[in-house]
Amino acid sequence: MSFLKYKKGSFTIETACLMPLFLLMIFVCIYLCFYVHNRAWLTAAAHEAALAGCQEMQLPSGNPENAAYERARTLLSQRLFGAENLQVQIEKQGKKMIVRFDADTICVYGQRQWHLQTEAKETYTDPVAFIWRLKGLEEIID
C-alpha cells in the first residue's frame, strides 16, 4: 500500500521535468514553419518580380529594373511573419533579370536572427522567335 502512495506523485515530477522540453520542441517547430513560409514567399516573389522585368524588356521604351522593383515592392507590401531588414537587389545582365531578397527572421534563441536570402534568375525569350523555332523543329521532325 505504501508503494502506491509514492507512485502517485512520480507522474507529476516526470511531467514537470519533461514539459520544458516539449514546449521547446513545439516552439522550434512553429519558428521553423515561419522560416519555411517566409523563404517560400520570398522565392516566389523574386521569381514574379524577375518575370515582370523580363516582360518589360520587350517594350522599346520599357524600364525592366523599375518594373521588377515595383512588382517586388507590391508583393512585399504584405506582412511576412517576423521578417525584418528586408532588402531588394535587382540586376539586369543582357537578357537576364536577377532579383535577390535579403531578410532577417526571428529565431527561438533570444536576440539571434536567421538570415534569409533568395535569388531568382529569369531570361527574356522573344515569343515570336520562340514560336518560329518550334515551327522549324516541327518541320524537321515531320
Short mmCIF file of N, CA, C and O in Angstrom, two decimals:
data_model
loop_
_atom_site.label_atom_id
_atom_site.label_comp_id
_atom_site.label_asym_id
_atom_site.label_seq_id
_atom_site.Cartn_x
_atom_site.Cartn_y
_atom_site.Cartn_z
N MET A 1 0.81 -1.19 0.00
CA MET A 1 0.00 0.00 0.00
C MET A 1 0.86 1.27 0.00
O MET A 1 0.52 2.23 -0.66
N SER A 2 1.96 1.27 0.69
CA SER A 2 2.80 2.45 0.74
C SER A 2 3.51 2.70 -0.60
O SER A 2 3.83 3.82 -0.92
N PHE A 3 3.74 1.63 -1.38
CA PHE A 3 4.36 1.77 -2.69
C PHE A 3 3.46 2.57 -3.63
O PHE A 3 3.93 3.41 -4.39
N LEU A 4 2.16 2.35 -3.62
CA LEU A 4 1.22 3.08 -4.47
C LEU A 4 1.14 4.56 -4.09
O LEU A 4 0.94 5.41 -4.93
N LYS A 5 1.33 4.84 -2.82
CA LYS A 5 1.29 6.23 -2.36
C LYS A 5 2.44 7.03 -2.96
O LYS A 5 2.28 8.15 -3.40
N TYR A 6 3.63 6.46 -3.04
CA TYR A 6 4.78 7.16 -3.61
C TYR A 6 4.70 7.22 -5.13
O TYR A 6 5.19 8.15 -5.75
N LYS A 7 4.09 6.25 -5.75
CA LYS A 7 3.99 6.20 -7.20
C LYS A 7 3.06 7.29 -7.74
O LYS A 7 3.23 7.76 -8.85
N LYS A 8 2.08 7.73 -7.00
CA LYS A 8 1.14 8.76 -7.44
C LYS A 8 1.84 10.08 -7.78
O LYS A 8 1.52 10.71 -8.76
N GLY A 9 2.78 10.50 -7.01
CA GLY A 9 3.46 11.78 -7.23
C GLY A 9 4.54 11.73 -8.28
O GLY A 9 5.00 12.76 -8.76
N SER A 10 4.97 10.55 -8.71
CA SER A 10 6.05 10.46 -9.68
C SER A 10 5.63 10.98 -11.05
O SER A 10 6.45 11.54 -11.79
N PHE A 11 4.37 10.83 -11.42
CA PHE A 11 3.90 11.34 -12.70
C PHE A 11 3.99 12.87 -12.75
O PHE A 11 4.37 13.44 -13.76
N THR A 12 3.69 13.53 -11.67
CA THR A 12 3.77 14.99 -11.61
C THR A 12 5.21 15.45 -11.76
O THR A 12 5.49 16.42 -12.48
N ILE A 13 6.14 14.77 -11.11
CA ILE A 13 7.55 15.13 -11.19
C ILE A 13 8.07 14.91 -12.61
O ILE A 13 8.78 15.76 -13.17
N GLU A 14 7.73 13.79 -13.21
CA GLU A 14 8.18 13.50 -14.57
C GLU A 14 7.63 14.52 -15.56
O GLU A 14 8.33 14.99 -16.46
N THR A 15 6.37 14.89 -15.40
CA THR A 15 5.78 15.89 -16.28
C THR A 15 6.44 17.24 -16.10
O THR A 15 6.71 17.95 -17.09
N ALA A 16 6.74 17.62 -14.88
CA ALA A 16 7.41 18.90 -14.63
C ALA A 16 8.81 18.92 -15.24
O ALA A 16 9.28 19.97 -15.68
N CYS A 17 9.47 17.80 -15.29
CA CYS A 17 10.82 17.74 -15.88
C CYS A 17 10.78 17.73 -17.41
O CYS A 17 11.65 18.29 -18.06
N LEU A 18 9.76 17.09 -17.98
CA LEU A 18 9.71 16.96 -19.44
C LEU A 18 8.96 18.08 -20.15
O LEU A 18 9.13 18.27 -21.34
N MET A 19 8.13 18.81 -19.44
CA MET A 19 7.32 19.85 -20.08
C MET A 19 8.17 20.93 -20.75
O MET A 19 7.83 21.35 -21.88
N PRO A 20 9.25 21.43 -20.16
CA PRO A 20 10.06 22.43 -20.89
C PRO A 20 10.62 21.88 -22.20
O PRO A 20 10.69 22.60 -23.20
N LEU A 21 10.99 20.61 -22.23
CA LEU A 21 11.49 20.00 -23.46
C LEU A 21 10.38 19.94 -24.52
O LEU A 21 10.62 20.26 -25.69
N PHE A 22 9.19 19.55 -24.12
CA PHE A 22 8.07 19.51 -25.06
C PHE A 22 7.75 20.91 -25.59
O PHE A 22 7.52 21.09 -26.79
N LEU A 23 7.71 21.89 -24.73
CA LEU A 23 7.42 23.26 -25.17
C LEU A 23 8.50 23.79 -26.11
O LEU A 23 8.21 24.48 -27.09
N LEU A 24 9.76 23.48 -25.80
CA LEU A 24 10.85 23.90 -26.68
C LEU A 24 10.69 23.29 -28.06
O LEU A 24 10.85 23.98 -29.08
N MET A 25 10.36 22.03 -28.14
CA MET A 25 10.17 21.37 -29.43
C MET A 25 8.99 21.98 -30.20
O MET A 25 9.06 22.17 -31.42
N ILE A 26 7.92 22.30 -29.49
CA ILE A 26 6.76 22.91 -30.16
C ILE A 26 7.12 24.28 -30.71
O ILE A 26 6.81 24.61 -31.86
N PHE A 27 7.83 25.11 -29.93
CA PHE A 27 8.20 26.44 -30.41
C PHE A 27 9.22 26.37 -31.54
O PHE A 27 9.18 27.19 -32.47
N VAL A 28 10.13 25.42 -31.50
CA VAL A 28 11.08 25.25 -32.60
C VAL A 28 10.33 24.90 -33.88
O VAL A 28 10.63 25.45 -34.95
N CYS A 29 9.34 24.03 -33.79
CA CYS A 29 8.54 23.68 -34.97
C CYS A 29 7.77 24.89 -35.51
O CYS A 29 7.70 25.09 -36.72
N ILE A 30 7.23 25.69 -34.62
CA ILE A 30 6.48 26.88 -35.06
C ILE A 30 7.41 27.88 -35.75
O ILE A 30 7.10 28.39 -36.84
N TYR A 31 8.58 28.14 -35.17
CA TYR A 31 9.51 29.08 -35.80
C TYR A 31 10.06 28.53 -37.10
O TYR A 31 10.31 29.29 -38.05
N LEU A 32 10.26 27.23 -37.18
CA LEU A 32 10.71 26.63 -38.43
C LEU A 32 9.65 26.78 -39.51
O LEU A 32 9.97 27.04 -40.67
N CYS A 33 8.38 26.65 -39.13
CA CYS A 33 7.30 26.88 -40.09
C CYS A 33 7.29 28.33 -40.58
O CYS A 33 7.10 28.58 -41.78
N PHE A 34 7.52 29.29 -39.70
CA PHE A 34 7.61 30.69 -40.11
C PHE A 34 8.77 30.90 -41.09
O PHE A 34 8.64 31.59 -42.10
N TYR A 35 9.90 30.27 -40.81
CA TYR A 35 11.07 30.40 -41.67
C TYR A 35 10.79 29.83 -43.06
O TYR A 35 11.09 30.45 -44.08
N VAL A 36 10.21 28.64 -43.11
CA VAL A 36 9.92 28.00 -44.39
C VAL A 36 8.87 28.81 -45.16
O VAL A 36 8.99 28.98 -46.38
N HIS A 37 7.87 29.34 -44.47
CA HIS A 37 6.87 30.17 -45.12
C HIS A 37 7.51 31.42 -45.73
O HIS A 37 7.26 31.76 -46.90
N ASN A 38 8.35 32.10 -44.96
CA ASN A 38 8.99 33.32 -45.46
C ASN A 38 9.90 33.01 -46.64
O ASN A 38 9.96 33.76 -47.61
N ARG A 39 10.63 31.91 -46.57
CA ARG A 39 11.54 31.55 -47.66
C ARG A 39 10.75 31.24 -48.94
O ARG A 39 11.11 31.69 -50.03
N ALA A 40 9.67 30.47 -48.81
CA ALA A 40 8.86 30.15 -49.99
C ALA A 40 8.22 31.41 -50.57
O ALA A 40 8.18 31.60 -51.79
N TRP A 41 7.73 32.29 -49.69
CA TRP A 41 7.09 33.52 -50.15
C TRP A 41 8.10 34.42 -50.86
O TRP A 41 7.81 34.97 -51.93
N LEU A 42 9.29 34.58 -50.30
CA LEU A 42 10.30 35.44 -50.92
C LEU A 42 10.81 34.85 -52.23
O LEU A 42 11.08 35.59 -53.18
N THR A 43 10.93 33.54 -52.31
CA THR A 43 11.37 32.92 -53.56
C THR A 43 10.33 33.14 -54.66
O THR A 43 10.68 33.50 -55.79
N ALA A 44 9.06 32.94 -54.33
CA ALA A 44 8.00 33.17 -55.32
C ALA A 44 7.95 34.65 -55.72
O ALA A 44 7.77 34.97 -56.91
N ALA A 45 8.11 35.55 -54.76
CA ALA A 45 8.08 36.99 -55.07
C ALA A 45 9.27 37.37 -55.95
O ALA A 45 9.13 38.19 -56.87
N ALA A 46 10.43 36.78 -55.71
CA ALA A 46 11.61 37.08 -56.54
C ALA A 46 11.40 36.61 -57.97
O ALA A 46 11.72 37.33 -58.93
N HIS A 47 10.84 35.42 -58.14
CA HIS A 47 10.59 34.94 -59.50
C HIS A 47 9.54 35.79 -60.21
O HIS A 47 9.69 36.09 -61.39
N GLU A 48 8.51 36.18 -59.49
CA GLU A 48 7.47 37.00 -60.12
C GLU A 48 8.01 38.38 -60.50
O GLU A 48 7.69 38.92 -61.56
N ALA A 49 8.85 38.96 -59.66
CA ALA A 49 9.44 40.27 -59.98
C ALA A 49 10.38 40.15 -61.17
O ALA A 49 10.41 41.03 -62.04
N ALA A 50 11.16 39.08 -61.23
CA ALA A 50 12.06 38.89 -62.36
C ALA A 50 11.28 38.69 -63.66
O ALA A 50 11.66 39.21 -64.71
N LEU A 51 10.17 37.97 -63.58
CA LEU A 51 9.33 37.81 -64.78
C LEU A 51 8.72 39.13 -65.22
O LEU A 51 8.60 39.41 -66.42
N ALA A 52 8.31 39.96 -64.25
CA ALA A 52 7.77 41.28 -64.61
C ALA A 52 8.83 42.12 -65.32
O ALA A 52 8.53 42.83 -66.28
N GLY A 53 10.08 42.03 -64.87
CA GLY A 53 11.16 42.75 -65.54
C GLY A 53 11.42 42.21 -66.93
O GLY A 53 11.67 42.97 -67.87
N CYS A 54 11.35 40.88 -67.10
CA CYS A 54 11.57 40.28 -68.42
C CYS A 54 10.46 40.67 -69.39
O CYS A 54 10.71 40.87 -70.57
N GLN A 55 9.24 40.77 -68.91
CA GLN A 55 8.14 41.18 -69.78
C GLN A 55 8.32 42.62 -70.23
O GLN A 55 7.94 42.99 -71.34
N GLU A 56 8.91 43.44 -69.38
CA GLU A 56 9.11 44.85 -69.72
C GLU A 56 10.24 45.01 -70.74
O GLU A 56 10.31 46.03 -71.43
N MET A 57 11.11 44.01 -70.88
CA MET A 57 12.23 44.10 -71.83
C MET A 57 11.75 44.15 -73.28
O MET A 57 12.45 44.68 -74.13
N GLN A 58 10.59 43.58 -73.58
CA GLN A 58 10.15 43.55 -74.97
C GLN A 58 9.61 44.88 -75.43
O GLN A 58 9.48 45.11 -76.63
N LEU A 59 9.31 45.79 -74.52
CA LEU A 59 8.83 47.11 -74.91
C LEU A 59 10.02 48.00 -75.25
O LEU A 59 11.02 48.03 -74.54
N PRO A 60 9.94 48.75 -76.35
CA PRO A 60 11.07 49.60 -76.73
C PRO A 60 11.38 50.69 -75.70
O PRO A 60 12.53 51.05 -75.50
N SER A 61 10.36 51.20 -75.05
CA SER A 61 10.60 52.26 -74.07
C SER A 61 10.49 51.73 -72.64
O SER A 61 10.30 52.50 -71.70
N GLY A 62 10.61 50.43 -72.47
CA GLY A 62 10.42 49.83 -71.15
C GLY A 62 11.63 50.00 -70.24
O GLY A 62 12.76 50.15 -70.70
N ASN A 63 11.39 49.99 -68.97
CA ASN A 63 12.43 50.05 -67.95
C ASN A 63 12.32 48.79 -67.09
O ASN A 63 11.55 48.77 -66.13
N PRO A 64 13.05 47.73 -67.43
CA PRO A 64 12.86 46.45 -66.73
C PRO A 64 13.22 46.48 -65.25
O PRO A 64 12.54 45.86 -64.44
N GLU A 65 14.27 47.23 -64.90
CA GLU A 65 14.65 47.29 -63.48
C GLU A 65 13.55 47.93 -62.65
O GLU A 65 13.22 47.47 -61.56
N ASN A 66 12.97 49.02 -63.16
CA ASN A 66 11.92 49.71 -62.45
C ASN A 66 10.67 48.83 -62.34
O ASN A 66 10.01 48.80 -61.29
N ALA A 67 10.32 48.11 -63.41
CA ALA A 67 9.15 47.24 -63.39
C ALA A 67 9.34 46.11 -62.37
O ALA A 67 8.42 45.78 -61.62
N ALA A 68 10.54 45.53 -62.33
CA ALA A 68 10.82 44.46 -61.37
C ALA A 68 10.78 44.99 -59.94
O ALA A 68 10.24 44.34 -59.03
N TYR A 69 11.32 46.19 -59.74
CA TYR A 69 11.31 46.77 -58.39
C TYR A 69 9.88 47.08 -57.93
O TYR A 69 9.53 46.81 -56.78
N GLU A 70 9.08 47.64 -58.82
CA GLU A 70 7.70 47.97 -58.45
C GLU A 70 6.91 46.70 -58.13
O GLU A 70 6.11 46.67 -57.20
N ARG A 71 7.13 45.64 -58.92
CA ARG A 71 6.42 44.38 -58.66
C ARG A 71 6.87 43.78 -57.33
O ARG A 71 6.06 43.28 -56.55
N ALA A 72 8.17 43.84 -57.04
CA ALA A 72 8.69 43.32 -55.77
C ALA A 72 8.13 44.13 -54.60
O ALA A 72 7.73 43.56 -53.57
N ARG A 73 8.06 45.44 -54.75
CA ARG A 73 7.54 46.29 -53.68
C ARG A 73 6.06 46.01 -53.44
O ARG A 73 5.60 45.98 -52.30
N THR A 74 5.30 45.77 -54.50
CA THR A 74 3.88 45.44 -54.36
C THR A 74 3.70 44.11 -53.64
O THR A 74 2.86 43.98 -52.75
N LEU A 75 4.49 43.13 -54.02
CA LEU A 75 4.37 41.81 -53.39
C LEU A 75 4.78 41.83 -51.93
O LEU A 75 4.21 41.13 -51.10
N LEU A 76 5.78 42.64 -51.61
CA LEU A 76 6.29 42.66 -50.24
C LEU A 76 5.55 43.63 -49.34
O LEU A 76 5.91 43.78 -48.18
N SER A 77 4.52 44.28 -49.88
CA SER A 77 3.74 45.16 -49.02
C SER A 77 2.92 44.35 -48.01
O SER A 77 2.51 44.87 -46.98
N GLN A 78 2.70 43.08 -48.33
CA GLN A 78 2.03 42.20 -47.37
C GLN A 78 3.04 41.78 -46.32
O GLN A 78 4.21 41.61 -46.60
N ARG A 79 2.57 41.61 -45.12
CA ARG A 79 3.44 41.35 -43.97
C ARG A 79 3.94 39.91 -43.96
O ARG A 79 3.17 38.98 -44.06
N LEU A 80 5.25 39.75 -43.82
CA LEU A 80 5.83 38.44 -43.59
C LEU A 80 5.93 38.20 -42.10
O LEU A 80 6.06 39.14 -41.32
N PHE A 81 5.90 36.97 -41.68
CA PHE A 81 5.93 36.64 -40.25
C PHE A 81 7.32 36.88 -39.67
O PHE A 81 8.24 36.11 -39.91
N GLY A 82 7.48 37.93 -38.93
CA GLY A 82 8.73 38.18 -38.22
C GLY A 82 9.91 38.56 -39.09
O GLY A 82 11.05 38.46 -38.66
N ALA A 83 9.70 38.99 -40.31
CA ALA A 83 10.80 39.37 -41.19
C ALA A 83 11.18 40.82 -40.94
O ALA A 83 10.33 41.70 -40.84
N GLU A 84 12.48 41.06 -40.84
CA GLU A 84 13.00 42.41 -40.62
C GLU A 84 14.15 42.66 -41.58
O GLU A 84 14.74 41.73 -42.13
N ASN A 85 14.52 43.91 -41.75
CA ASN A 85 15.66 44.32 -42.58
C ASN A 85 15.57 43.75 -43.99
O ASN A 85 16.53 43.21 -44.53
N LEU A 86 14.43 43.88 -44.60
CA LEU A 86 14.21 43.34 -45.94
C LEU A 86 14.85 44.25 -46.97
O LEU A 86 14.60 45.45 -46.99
N GLN A 87 15.70 43.67 -47.82
CA GLN A 87 16.39 44.43 -48.86
C GLN A 87 16.18 43.75 -50.21
O GLN A 87 16.15 42.53 -50.30
N VAL A 88 16.04 44.56 -51.26
CA VAL A 88 15.83 44.07 -52.61
C VAL A 88 16.99 44.53 -53.48
O VAL A 88 17.38 45.70 -53.43
N GLN A 89 17.55 43.61 -54.25
CA GLN A 89 18.61 43.94 -55.20
C GLN A 89 18.16 43.44 -56.57
O GLN A 89 17.77 42.28 -56.72
N ILE A 90 18.23 44.31 -57.56
CA ILE A 90 17.79 43.96 -58.92
C ILE A 90 18.92 44.27 -59.88
O ILE A 90 19.49 45.36 -59.86
N GLU A 91 19.24 43.29 -60.74
CA GLU A 91 20.29 43.46 -61.75
C GLU A 91 19.75 43.03 -63.10
O GLU A 91 18.95 42.11 -63.19
N LYS A 92 20.23 43.70 -64.14
CA LYS A 92 19.94 43.28 -65.50
C LYS A 92 21.27 42.99 -66.17
O LYS A 92 22.14 43.85 -66.24
N GLN A 93 21.42 41.75 -66.63
CA GLN A 93 22.64 41.35 -67.31
C GLN A 93 22.28 40.84 -68.69
O GLN A 93 21.90 39.69 -68.85
N GLY A 94 22.34 41.71 -69.66
CA GLY A 94 21.95 41.33 -71.02
C GLY A 94 20.46 41.03 -71.08
O GLY A 94 19.63 41.90 -70.89
N LYS A 95 20.13 39.77 -71.35
CA LYS A 95 18.72 39.37 -71.41
C LYS A 95 18.28 38.67 -70.12
O LYS A 95 17.24 38.03 -70.10
N LYS A 96 19.06 38.78 -69.06
CA LYS A 96 18.71 38.15 -67.79
C LYS A 96 18.32 39.20 -66.76
O LYS A 96 18.90 40.27 -66.70
N MET A 97 17.32 38.84 -65.96
CA MET A 97 16.94 39.65 -64.80
C MET A 97 17.25 38.82 -63.55
O MET A 97 16.86 37.66 -63.47
N ILE A 98 17.94 39.43 -62.61
CA ILE A 98 18.27 38.76 -61.35
C ILE A 98 17.70 39.60 -60.21
O ILE A 98 17.98 40.79 -60.11
N VAL A 99 16.88 38.96 -59.39
CA VAL A 99 16.26 39.61 -58.24
C VAL A 99 16.69 38.85 -56.99
O VAL A 99 16.54 37.63 -56.92
N ARG A 100 17.22 39.60 -56.01
CA ARG A 100 17.66 39.00 -54.74
C ARG A 100 16.93 39.67 -53.59
O ARG A 100 16.77 40.89 -53.58
N PHE A 101 16.54 38.86 -52.62
CA PHE A 101 15.96 39.36 -51.38
C PHE A 101 16.83 38.91 -50.22
O PHE A 101 17.23 37.75 -50.16
N ASP A 102 17.11 39.82 -49.33
CA ASP A 102 17.79 39.52 -48.07
C ASP A 102 16.88 39.97 -46.94
O ASP A 102 16.34 41.07 -46.96
N ALA A 103 16.74 39.10 -45.94
CA ALA A 103 15.90 39.44 -44.79
C ALA A 103 16.41 38.69 -43.57
O ALA A 103 17.14 37.70 -43.68
N ASP A 104 16.04 39.19 -42.42
CA ASP A 104 16.31 38.51 -41.16
C ASP A 104 14.97 38.11 -40.58
O ASP A 104 14.01 38.88 -40.60
N THR A 105 14.90 36.91 -40.04
CA THR A 105 13.67 36.44 -39.43
C THR A 105 13.96 35.99 -38.01
O THR A 105 15.09 35.66 -37.68
N ILE A 106 12.95 36.02 -37.18
CA ILE A 106 13.14 35.75 -35.76
C ILE A 106 13.57 34.31 -35.53
O ILE A 106 13.29 33.43 -36.33
N CYS A 107 14.24 34.10 -34.42
CA CYS A 107 14.72 32.78 -34.06
C CYS A 107 14.29 32.48 -32.63
O CYS A 107 13.93 33.37 -31.87
N VAL A 108 14.37 31.23 -32.26
CA VAL A 108 13.93 30.80 -30.93
C VAL A 108 14.83 31.36 -29.83
O VAL A 108 14.38 31.69 -28.75
N TYR A 109 16.10 31.49 -30.12
CA TYR A 109 17.08 31.81 -29.09
C TYR A 109 17.29 33.31 -28.93
O TYR A 109 18.22 33.89 -29.47
N GLY A 110 16.42 33.95 -28.23
CA GLY A 110 16.59 35.34 -27.82
C GLY A 110 16.79 36.33 -28.95
O GLY A 110 15.96 36.50 -29.81
N GLN A 111 17.93 37.03 -28.92
CA GLN A 111 18.20 38.12 -29.85
C GLN A 111 18.78 37.66 -31.18
O GLN A 111 19.03 38.47 -32.05
N ARG A 112 19.02 36.37 -31.36
CA ARG A 112 19.57 35.89 -32.62
C ARG A 112 18.52 35.92 -33.72
O ARG A 112 17.33 35.84 -33.45
N GLN A 113 18.98 36.01 -34.96
CA GLN A 113 18.07 36.01 -36.09
C GLN A 113 18.64 35.11 -37.18
O GLN A 113 19.85 35.01 -37.35
N TRP A 114 17.75 34.47 -37.91
CA TRP A 114 18.15 33.67 -39.05
C TRP A 114 18.20 34.58 -40.26
O TRP A 114 17.28 35.36 -40.51
N HIS A 115 19.27 34.49 -41.02
CA HIS A 115 19.40 35.29 -42.24
C HIS A 115 18.79 34.49 -43.39
O HIS A 115 19.06 33.32 -43.57
N LEU A 116 17.98 35.17 -44.16
CA LEU A 116 17.25 34.53 -45.24
C LEU A 116 17.61 35.24 -46.54
O LEU A 116 17.49 36.46 -46.64
N GLN A 117 18.09 34.48 -47.52
CA GLN A 117 18.47 35.06 -48.80
C GLN A 117 17.91 34.21 -49.93
O GLN A 117 18.09 32.99 -49.94
N THR A 118 17.20 34.83 -50.84
CA THR A 118 16.67 34.13 -52.01
C THR A 118 17.08 34.88 -53.27
O THR A 118 17.33 36.08 -53.24
N GLU A 119 17.15 34.14 -54.36
CA GLU A 119 17.55 34.73 -55.62
C GLU A 119 16.76 34.08 -56.75
O GLU A 119 16.50 32.88 -56.72
N ALA A 120 16.37 34.88 -57.72
CA ALA A 120 15.66 34.37 -58.90
C ALA A 120 16.32 34.93 -60.15
O ALA A 120 16.64 36.12 -60.21
N LYS A 121 16.53 34.07 -61.11
CA LYS A 121 17.10 34.47 -62.40
C LYS A 121 16.11 34.07 -63.49
O LYS A 121 15.69 32.92 -63.56
N GLU A 122 15.75 35.02 -64.30
CA GLU A 122 14.85 34.76 -65.42
C GLU A 122 15.49 35.34 -66.68
O GLU A 122 16.13 36.38 -66.65
N THR A 123 15.30 34.64 -67.79
CA THR A 123 15.86 35.06 -69.07
C THR A 123 14.73 35.47 -70.00
O THR A 123 13.71 34.79 -70.09
N TYR A 124 14.95 36.59 -70.69
CA TYR A 124 13.96 37.08 -71.64
C TYR A 124 13.98 36.19 -72.88
O TYR A 124 15.04 35.92 -73.44
N THR A 125 12.82 35.75 -73.28
CA THR A 125 12.68 34.96 -74.50
C THR A 125 11.73 35.70 -75.42
O THR A 125 10.59 35.99 -75.03
N ASP A 126 12.19 35.98 -76.63
CA ASP A 126 11.34 36.65 -77.61
C ASP A 126 10.26 35.67 -78.06
O ASP A 126 10.58 34.61 -78.62
N PRO A 127 8.99 35.97 -77.82
CA PRO A 127 7.94 34.99 -78.13
C PRO A 127 7.84 34.65 -79.62
O PRO A 127 7.62 33.50 -79.98
N VAL A 128 8.04 35.62 -80.49
CA VAL A 128 7.92 35.36 -81.93
C VAL A 128 9.04 34.44 -82.38
O VAL A 128 8.81 33.44 -83.09
N ALA A 129 10.27 34.72 -81.98
CA ALA A 129 11.40 33.86 -82.36
C ALA A 129 11.24 32.46 -81.77
O ALA A 129 11.57 31.46 -82.42
N PHE A 130 10.71 32.36 -80.57
CA PHE A 130 10.50 31.06 -79.94
C PHE A 130 9.48 30.23 -80.73
O PHE A 130 9.69 29.04 -80.98
N ILE A 131 8.40 30.86 -81.16
CA ILE A 131 7.38 30.14 -81.93
C ILE A 131 7.94 29.71 -83.28
O ILE A 131 7.69 28.59 -83.74
N TRP A 132 8.73 30.57 -83.91
CA TRP A 132 9.32 30.20 -85.20
C TRP A 132 10.28 29.03 -85.04
O TRP A 132 10.35 28.14 -85.90
N ARG A 133 11.04 29.01 -83.94
CA ARG A 133 11.93 27.87 -83.69
C ARG A 133 11.14 26.59 -83.48
O ARG A 133 11.54 25.52 -83.96
N LEU A 134 10.02 26.67 -82.78
CA LEU A 134 9.19 25.49 -82.57
C LEU A 134 8.61 24.99 -83.89
O LEU A 134 8.55 23.78 -84.14
N LYS A 135 8.16 25.91 -84.73
CA LYS A 135 7.63 25.51 -86.04
C LYS A 135 8.72 24.87 -86.89
O LYS A 135 8.47 23.89 -87.59
N GLY A 136 9.92 25.41 -86.85
CA GLY A 136 11.03 24.80 -87.60
C GLY A 136 11.36 23.42 -87.07
O GLY A 136 11.64 22.49 -87.83
N LEU A 137 11.33 23.26 -85.75
CA LEU A 137 11.58 21.95 -85.15
C LEU A 137 10.50 20.96 -85.54
O LEU A 137 10.76 19.79 -85.82
N GLU A 138 9.25 21.43 -85.62
CA GLU A 138 8.14 20.57 -86.01
C GLU A 138 8.32 20.10 -87.45
O GLU A 138 8.06 18.93 -87.77
N GLU A 139 8.79 20.99 -88.34
CA GLU A 139 9.02 20.61 -89.73
C GLU A 139 10.15 19.59 -89.84
O GLU A 139 10.10 18.68 -90.65
N ILE A 140 11.18 19.73 -89.03
CA ILE A 140 12.30 18.79 -89.06
C ILE A 140 11.84 17.41 -88.60
O ILE A 140 12.21 16.39 -89.17
N ILE A 141 11.01 17.39 -87.57
CA ILE A 141 10.53 16.11 -87.03
C ILE A 141 9.62 15.43 -88.03
O ILE A 141 9.68 14.20 -88.21
N ASP A 142 8.77 16.18 -88.71
CA ASP A 142 7.86 15.57 -89.71
C ASP A 142 8.66 15.23 -90.94
O ASP A 142 8.65 14.32 -91.57
#
